[in-house]
Coordinates of C-alpha atoms and ligand atoms in Angstrom, one line a residue:
X1 CA 58.7 8.2 56.3
X2 CA 56.1 10.4 58.2
X3 CA 54.5 12.7 55.6
X4 CA 55.6 16.2 56.4
X5 CA 59.2 15.4 57.6
X6 CA 61.0 17.8 55.1
X7 CA 63.0 20.9 55.6
X8 CA 65.1 23.2 53.4
X9 CA 67.8 25.7 54.0
X10 CA 70.0 27.7 51.7
X11 CA 73.5 28.8 52.7
X12 CA 76.3 30.7 51.0
X13 CA 79.9 29.5 50.9
X14 CA 81.7 32.5 49.8
X15 CA 85.2 30.8 49.7
X16 CA 86.5 27.3 49.7
X17 CA 87.4 27.7 53.3
X18 CA 83.9 28.6 54.2
X19 CA 82.4 25.7 52.3
X20 CA 85.0 23.4 54.2
X21 CA 84.1 24.9 57.5
X22 CA 80.3 24.5 56.8
X23 CA 81.2 20.8 56.1
X24 CA 83.1 20.6 59.4
X25 CA 80.0 22.1 61.3
X26 CA 77.8 19.2 59.8
X27 CA 80.6 16.7 60.5
X28 CA 80.5 17.5 64.3
X29 CA 76.8 16.6 64.3
X30 CA 76.8 13.3 62.3
X31 CA 75.8 10.1 64.0
X32 CA 75.6 6.5 62.9
X33 CA 72.9 6.1 60.2
X34 CA 73.1 9.6 58.7
X35 CA 73.1 9.7 55.0
X36 CA 74.5 12.9 53.2
X37 CA 74.1 13.2 49.4
X38 CA 76.3 15.9 47.8
X39 CA 75.2 16.9 44.3
X40 CA 76.7 19.6 42.0
X41 CA 78.6 19.9 38.9
X42 CA 82.3 19.0 38.4
X43 CA 84.4 21.3 40.5
X44 CA 81.3 22.6 42.4
X45 CA 83.0 21.7 45.9
X46 CA 81.4 18.3 47.0
X47 CA 84.9 17.1 48.0
X48 CA 85.8 20.2 49.6
X49 CA 82.6 20.1 51.8
X50 CA 83.4 16.3 52.4
X51 CA 86.9 17.1 53.6
X52 CA 85.2 19.5 56.2
X53 CA 82.9 16.7 57.2
X54 CA 86.0 14.6 57.9
X55 CA 87.6 17.2 59.9
X56 CA 84.4 17.9 62.0
X57 CA 83.6 14.2 62.6
X58 CA 87.4 13.5 63.5
X59 CA 88.5 11.0 60.7
X60 CA 91.9 9.7 61.3
X61 CA 92.8 10.2 57.6
X62 CA 91.8 13.3 55.7
X63 CA 88.9 12.8 53.2
X64 CA 90.0 13.1 49.7
X65 CA 88.4 12.4 46.4
X66 CA 87.0 8.9 46.0
X67 CA 86.5 9.4 42.2
X68 CA 88.9 6.6 41.3
X69 CA 88.4 4.1 44.0
X70 CA 84.5 4.8 44.3
X71 CA 84.6 4.1 48.1
X72 CA 86.8 5.2 50.9
X73 CA 86.1 4.0 54.5
X74 CA 87.0 6.2 57.4
X75 CA 87.5 5.7 61.1
X76 CA 87.9 7.9 64.2
X77 CA 89.8 7.3 67.5
X78 CA 87.0 8.0 70.0
X79 CA 84.6 5.1 68.9
X80 CA 84.3 2.5 66.4
X81 CA 81.8 4.3 64.1
X82 CA 82.7 4.3 60.5
X83 CA 82.1 6.9 57.8
X84 CA 81.9 5.7 54.3
X85 CA 82.6 8.2 51.3
X86 CA 81.5 7.1 47.9
X87 CA 81.7 8.9 44.5
X88 CA 79.6 7.6 41.8
X89 CA 80.9 9.8 38.9
X90 CA 82.6 7.0 37.2
X91 CA 80.3 4.2 38.0
X92 CA 79.7 2.5 34.7
X93 CA 76.3 1.0 35.5
X94 CA 74.0 2.1 38.5
X95 CA 73.5 -1.5 39.3
X96 CA 77.2 -1.8 40.3
X97 CA 76.5 0.4 43.3
X98 CA 75.3 -2.9 45.0
X99 CA 78.8 -4.5 44.4
X100 CA 80.3 -1.7 46.3
X101 CA 78.4 -2.8 49.4
X102 CA 76.2 0.4 49.6
X103 CA 73.4 -1.6 51.3
X104 CA 75.9 -3.1 53.7
X105 CA 77.0 0.4 54.7
X106 CA 73.5 1.7 55.0
X107 CA 72.1 -1.2 56.9
X108 CA 75.2 -1.5 59.1
X109 CA 74.6 2.0 60.5
X110 CA 77.6 3.6 59.0
X111 CA 77.6 7.4 58.2
X112 CA 77.4 7.5 54.4
X113 CA 78.4 10.2 52.2
X114 CA 77.6 10.2 48.4
X115 CA 79.1 12.3 45.8
X116 CA 77.2 12.2 42.5
X117 CA 74.2 10.6 44.1
X118 CA 71.9 11.2 41.2
X119 CA 73.8 8.4 39.4
X120 CA 72.2 5.9 41.7
X121 CA 69.0 7.7 42.7
X122 CA 66.9 4.8 42.8
X123 CA 69.1 3.0 45.2
X124 CA 69.3 5.8 47.7
X125 CA 67.4 5.8 51.0
X126 CA 64.4 8.2 50.9
X127 CA 65.4 9.6 54.1
X128 CA 68.6 11.6 53.7
X129 CA 70.2 15.0 53.9
X130 CA 70.7 16.2 50.2
X131 CA 73.0 19.2 49.5
X132 CA 73.1 20.8 46.2
X133 CA 76.1 22.7 45.7
X134 CA 75.6 25.5 43.0
X135 CA 78.5 27.6 41.5
X136 CA 77.5 31.3 41.6
X137 CA 80.9 32.5 40.3
X138 CA 84.7 31.4 40.4
X139 CA 84.5 31.4 44.3
X140 CA 81.0 31.8 45.6
X141 CA 78.7 28.6 46.1
X142 CA 75.2 28.3 47.0
X143 CA 74.4 25.3 49.2
X144 CA 70.8 24.1 49.2
X145 CA 70.0 21.6 52.0
X146 CA 66.9 19.5 51.9
X147 CA 66.5 17.1 54.7
X148 CA 63.8 14.3 54.3
X149 CA 62.7 12.2 57.3
X150 CA 62.6 12.8 60.9
X151 CA 66.3 12.2 61.8
X152 CA 67.7 14.2 58.9
X153 CA 65.3 17.1 59.7
X154 CA 66.6 17.1 63.3
X155 CA 70.2 17.0 61.9
X156 CA 69.5 20.1 59.9
X157 CA 67.9 22.0 62.7
X158 CA 71.0 21.1 64.8
X159 CA 73.2 22.4 62.1
X160 CA 71.2 25.8 61.9
X161 CA 71.5 26.1 65.6
X162 CA 75.2 25.4 65.6
X163 CA 75.9 27.9 62.8
X164 CA 73.8 30.5 64.4
X165 CA 76.1 30.3 67.4
X166 CA 79.2 31.1 65.4
Ligands
LIG201 N1 83.2 28.6 47.7 C1 83.8 27.4 47.3 N2 83.4 26.3 47.9 C2 84.0 25.2 47.4 N3 85.1 25.1 46.5 C3 85.5 26.2 46.0 C4 84.9 27.4 46.4 N4 85.6 28.4 45.7 C5 86.6 27.8 44.9 N5 86.5 26.5 45.1 C6 87.4 25.5 44.4 O1 86.6 24.7 43.7 C7 87.1 23.4 43.6 C8 86.1 22.3 44.1 O2 86.7 21.1 43.9 P1 86.0 19.8 44.5 O3 87.0 18.6 44.2 O4 85.6 19.9 45.9 O5 84.7 19.7 43.5 P2 83.7 18.4 43.3 O6 82.4 19.0 43.4 O7 84.1 17.4 44.3 O8 84.1 17.9 41.8 P3 84.0 16.4 41.2 O9 82.6 16.3 40.7 O10 85.1 16.5 40.1 O11 84.3 15.4 42.3 C9 88.4 23.3 44.6 O12 89.6 23.6 43.7 C10 88.1 24.6 45.4 O13 89.3 25.2 45.9
LIG202 MG1 84.6 15.4 44.3

């Protein structure tokens, strides 16, 4: 990673619908090889945001919580791209991440979304878009975006641009 490729942005999701639509705005921009890490406590809104990503990206099946299966693989009709949605909340041992095929997904150029990425921190690629979702009250969420590496910084700039046009 080139030194200096880091960017941050803070957004507010006033309602679940807004958080989902922010996810959709990101989903419209995702391309092969993008890595999105969604961090935040139970019920913060990681899956709500992911559902939005699925809508924006055009997944044929709506994104739901992969908490029990640990991994859901999604397709869309317009091309053969694949989006993998993983949740590490229940992973008994971080070394098991390998057996779920995370390196295959990453190296195969899939788009990868991680919930509970902190559980497998050491196995994550250094270049990624990390989103911390923080509960402000029952409804309001703060979403702190940190992009690392050139392509994810470009992705975050594109998101800024697309939301500024709304
Ligand atoms: N502004 C908001 N943004 C996102 N979710 C919200 C918001 N306000 C209320 N909610 C509610 O909070 C809940 C978030 O649930 P969600 O499953 O997305 O959390 P999660 O972070 O994925 O939790 P888990 O760690 O259990 O997977 C939903 O019931 C949603 O309707
Ligand atoms: Mg979830």
